[in-house]
CSV table of C-alpha atoms and ligand atoms in Angstrom, one decimal:
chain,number,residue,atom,x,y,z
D,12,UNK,CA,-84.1,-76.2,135.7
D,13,UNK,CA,-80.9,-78.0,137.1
D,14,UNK,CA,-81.0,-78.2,141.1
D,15,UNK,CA,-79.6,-75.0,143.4
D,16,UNK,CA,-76.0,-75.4,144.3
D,17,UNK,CA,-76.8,-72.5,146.8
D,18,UNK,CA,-76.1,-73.4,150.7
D,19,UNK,CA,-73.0,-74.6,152.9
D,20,UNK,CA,-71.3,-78.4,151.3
D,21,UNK,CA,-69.0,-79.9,153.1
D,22,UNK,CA,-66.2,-82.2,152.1
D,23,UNK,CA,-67.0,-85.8,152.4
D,24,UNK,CA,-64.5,-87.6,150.2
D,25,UNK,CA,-61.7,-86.5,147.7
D,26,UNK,CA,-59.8,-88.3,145.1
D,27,UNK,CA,-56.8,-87.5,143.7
D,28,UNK,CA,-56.3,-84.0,144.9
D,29,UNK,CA,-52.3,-85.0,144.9
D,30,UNK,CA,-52.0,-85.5,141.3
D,31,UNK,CA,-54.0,-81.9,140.3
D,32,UNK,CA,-52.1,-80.6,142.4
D,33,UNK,CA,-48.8,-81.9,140.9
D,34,UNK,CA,-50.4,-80.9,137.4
D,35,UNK,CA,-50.3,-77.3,139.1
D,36,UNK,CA,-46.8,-77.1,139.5
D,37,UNK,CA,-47.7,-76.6,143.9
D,38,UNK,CA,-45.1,-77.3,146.5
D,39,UNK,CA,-45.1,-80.5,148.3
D,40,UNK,CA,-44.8,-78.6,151.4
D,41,UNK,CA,-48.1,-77.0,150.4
D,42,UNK,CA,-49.3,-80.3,148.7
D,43,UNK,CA,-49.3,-82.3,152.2
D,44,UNK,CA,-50.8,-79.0,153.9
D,45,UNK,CA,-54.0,-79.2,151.4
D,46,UNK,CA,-54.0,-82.5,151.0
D,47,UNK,CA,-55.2,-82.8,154.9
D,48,UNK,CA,-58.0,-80.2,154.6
D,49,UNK,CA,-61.6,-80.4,155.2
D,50,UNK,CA,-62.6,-77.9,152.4
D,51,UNK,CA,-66.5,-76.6,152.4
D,52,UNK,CA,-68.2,-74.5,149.9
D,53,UNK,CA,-70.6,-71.7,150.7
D,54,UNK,CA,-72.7,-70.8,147.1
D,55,UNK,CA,-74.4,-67.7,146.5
D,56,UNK,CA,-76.6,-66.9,143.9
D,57,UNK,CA,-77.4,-63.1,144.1
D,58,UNK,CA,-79.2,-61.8,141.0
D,59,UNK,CA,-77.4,-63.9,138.0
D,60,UNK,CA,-74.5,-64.0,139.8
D,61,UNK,CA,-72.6,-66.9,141.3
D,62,UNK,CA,-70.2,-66.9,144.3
D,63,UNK,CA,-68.0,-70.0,145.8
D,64,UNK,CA,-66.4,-69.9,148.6
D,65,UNK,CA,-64.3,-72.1,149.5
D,66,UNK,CA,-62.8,-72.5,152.8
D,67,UNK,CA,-61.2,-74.4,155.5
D,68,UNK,CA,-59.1,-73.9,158.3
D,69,UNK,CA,-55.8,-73.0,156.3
D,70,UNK,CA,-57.0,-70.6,153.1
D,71,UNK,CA,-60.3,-69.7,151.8
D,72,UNK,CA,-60.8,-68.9,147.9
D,73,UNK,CA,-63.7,-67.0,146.5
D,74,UNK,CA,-65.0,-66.6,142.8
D,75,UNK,CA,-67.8,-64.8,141.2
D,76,UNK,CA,-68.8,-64.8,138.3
D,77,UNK,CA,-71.6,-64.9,135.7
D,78,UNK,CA,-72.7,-68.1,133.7
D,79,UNK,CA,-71.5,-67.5,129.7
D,80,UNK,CA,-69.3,-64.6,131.0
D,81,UNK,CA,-65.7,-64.9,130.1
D,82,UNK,CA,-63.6,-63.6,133.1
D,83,UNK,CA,-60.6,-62.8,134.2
D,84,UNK,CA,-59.2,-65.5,137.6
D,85,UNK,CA,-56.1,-64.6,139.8
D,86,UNK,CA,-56.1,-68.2,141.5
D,87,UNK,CA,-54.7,-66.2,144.9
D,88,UNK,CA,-53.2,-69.0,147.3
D,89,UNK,CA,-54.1,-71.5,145.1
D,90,UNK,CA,-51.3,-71.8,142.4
D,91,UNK,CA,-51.2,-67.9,141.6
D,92,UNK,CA,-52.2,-68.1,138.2
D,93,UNK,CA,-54.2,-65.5,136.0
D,94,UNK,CA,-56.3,-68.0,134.0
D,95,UNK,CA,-59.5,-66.6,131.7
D,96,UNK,CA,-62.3,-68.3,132.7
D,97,UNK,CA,-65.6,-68.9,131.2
D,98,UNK,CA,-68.6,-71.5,133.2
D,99,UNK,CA,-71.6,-72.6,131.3
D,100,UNK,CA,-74.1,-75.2,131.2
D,101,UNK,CA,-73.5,-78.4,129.8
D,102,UNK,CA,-76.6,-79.7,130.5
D,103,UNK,CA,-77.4,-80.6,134.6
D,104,UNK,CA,-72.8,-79.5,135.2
D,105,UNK,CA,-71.8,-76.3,135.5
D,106,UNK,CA,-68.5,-76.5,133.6
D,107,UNK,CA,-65.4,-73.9,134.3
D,108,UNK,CA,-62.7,-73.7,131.8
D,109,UNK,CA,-59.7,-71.9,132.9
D,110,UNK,CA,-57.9,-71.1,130.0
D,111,UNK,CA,-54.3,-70.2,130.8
D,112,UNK,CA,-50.7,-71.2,131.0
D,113,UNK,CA,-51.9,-74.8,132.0
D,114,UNK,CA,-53.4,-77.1,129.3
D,115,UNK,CA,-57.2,-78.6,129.4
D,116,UNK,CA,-58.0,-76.7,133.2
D,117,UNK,CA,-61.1,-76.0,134.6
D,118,UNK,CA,-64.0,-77.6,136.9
D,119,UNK,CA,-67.5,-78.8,136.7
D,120,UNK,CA,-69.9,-79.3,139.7
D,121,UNK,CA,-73.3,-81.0,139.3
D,122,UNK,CA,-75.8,-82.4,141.4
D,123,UNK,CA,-76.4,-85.9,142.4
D,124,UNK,CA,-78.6,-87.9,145.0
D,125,UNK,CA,-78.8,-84.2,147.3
D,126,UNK,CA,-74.6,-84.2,146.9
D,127,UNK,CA,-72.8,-81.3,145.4
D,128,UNK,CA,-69.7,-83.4,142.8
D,129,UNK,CA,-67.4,-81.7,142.2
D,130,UNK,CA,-63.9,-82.5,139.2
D,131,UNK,CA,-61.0,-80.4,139.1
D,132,UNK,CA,-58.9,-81.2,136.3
D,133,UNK,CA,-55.7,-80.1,134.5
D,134,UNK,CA,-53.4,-81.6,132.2
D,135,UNK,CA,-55.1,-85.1,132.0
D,136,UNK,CA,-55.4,-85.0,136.4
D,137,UNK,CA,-58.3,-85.2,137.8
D,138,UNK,CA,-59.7,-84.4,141.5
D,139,UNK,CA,-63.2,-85.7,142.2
D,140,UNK,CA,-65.0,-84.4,144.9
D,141,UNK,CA,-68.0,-84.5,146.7
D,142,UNK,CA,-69.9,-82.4,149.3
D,143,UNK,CA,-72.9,-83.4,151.7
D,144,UNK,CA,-75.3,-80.3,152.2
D,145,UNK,CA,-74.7,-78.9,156.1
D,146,UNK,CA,-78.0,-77.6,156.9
D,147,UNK,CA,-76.8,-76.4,160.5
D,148,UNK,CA,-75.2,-73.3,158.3
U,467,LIG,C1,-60.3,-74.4,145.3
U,467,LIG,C2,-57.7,-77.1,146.3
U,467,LIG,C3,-55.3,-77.1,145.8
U,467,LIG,C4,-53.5,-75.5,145.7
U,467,LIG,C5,-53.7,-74.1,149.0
U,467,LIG,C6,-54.8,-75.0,149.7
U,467,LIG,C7,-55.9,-74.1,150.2
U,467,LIG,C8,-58.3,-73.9,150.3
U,467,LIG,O1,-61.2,-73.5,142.4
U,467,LIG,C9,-61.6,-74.2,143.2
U,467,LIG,O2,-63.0,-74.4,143.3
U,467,LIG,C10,-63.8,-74.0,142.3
U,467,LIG,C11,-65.0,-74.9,142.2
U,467,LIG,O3,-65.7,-75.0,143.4
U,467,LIG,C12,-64.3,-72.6,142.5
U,467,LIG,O4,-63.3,-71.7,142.8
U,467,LIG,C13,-60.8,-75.1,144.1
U,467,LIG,C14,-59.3,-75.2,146.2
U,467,LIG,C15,-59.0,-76.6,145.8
U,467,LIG,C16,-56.7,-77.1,145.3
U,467,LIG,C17,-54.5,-76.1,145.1
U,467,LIG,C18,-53.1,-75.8,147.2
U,467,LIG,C19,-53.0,-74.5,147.9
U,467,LIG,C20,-57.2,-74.5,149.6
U,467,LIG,C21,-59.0,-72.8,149.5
């Protein structure tokens, strides 16, 4: 049984979120804008049911969805895309791929020394990220 991702992460480093963004085809105006943010993630897990938030002072983006559930993702304020999505376990990662306009997309968080990792890739980019558990929220 893989650790909960349920709780409130915040942001504590970020690598490479300018060249995913490129790979997105998002503005530079809008690149330096989210470049600067402190994002956090608030995960539910009602029934079989996940929920991300993600927020920050700017935009926040939610998703829910079911693992081995193909769905249907309008990326609203992200880069606007309708991608079909499917997250499953690959082992200890829960791995999103966002199939779509845009080649090899998707995500994968896992677990590691109490941190909450985080890629984003697409088209060869890829954004690491990882998140320290606030236990204040
Ligand atoms: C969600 C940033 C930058 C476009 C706006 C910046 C506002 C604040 O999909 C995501 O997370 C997954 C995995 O946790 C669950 O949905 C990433 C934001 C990442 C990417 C793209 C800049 C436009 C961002 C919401």
């Amino acid at each position: 049984m893989p650790a909960s991702f349920c709780g409130t992460w915040d942001m504590i480093s970020s690598a490479n979120i300018e060249g995913y963004m490129i790979a997105l085809g998002i503005s530079f105006y809008l690149r330096k804008i989210a470049a600067r943010l402190k994002l956090r993630k608030v995960i539910e897990q009602p029934g079989d049911q996940y929920i991300i938030k993600t927020t920050s002072s700017f935009r926040n983006y939610t998703v829910s969805f079911k693992v081995n559930q193909e769905f249907e993702e309008f990326t609203q304020g992200l880069d606007n895309r309708l991608v079909k999505s499917l997250v499953t376990w690959e082992g200890n990662k829960l791995v999103c791929e966002q199939h779509g306009e845009k080649k090899n997309r998707g995500w994968a968080h896992w677990i590691e020394d109490d941190k909450l990792h985080l890629e984003m890739y697409c088209e060869g980019e890829v954004c690491k990220q990882v998140y320290k558990k606030n236990v204040n929220e």
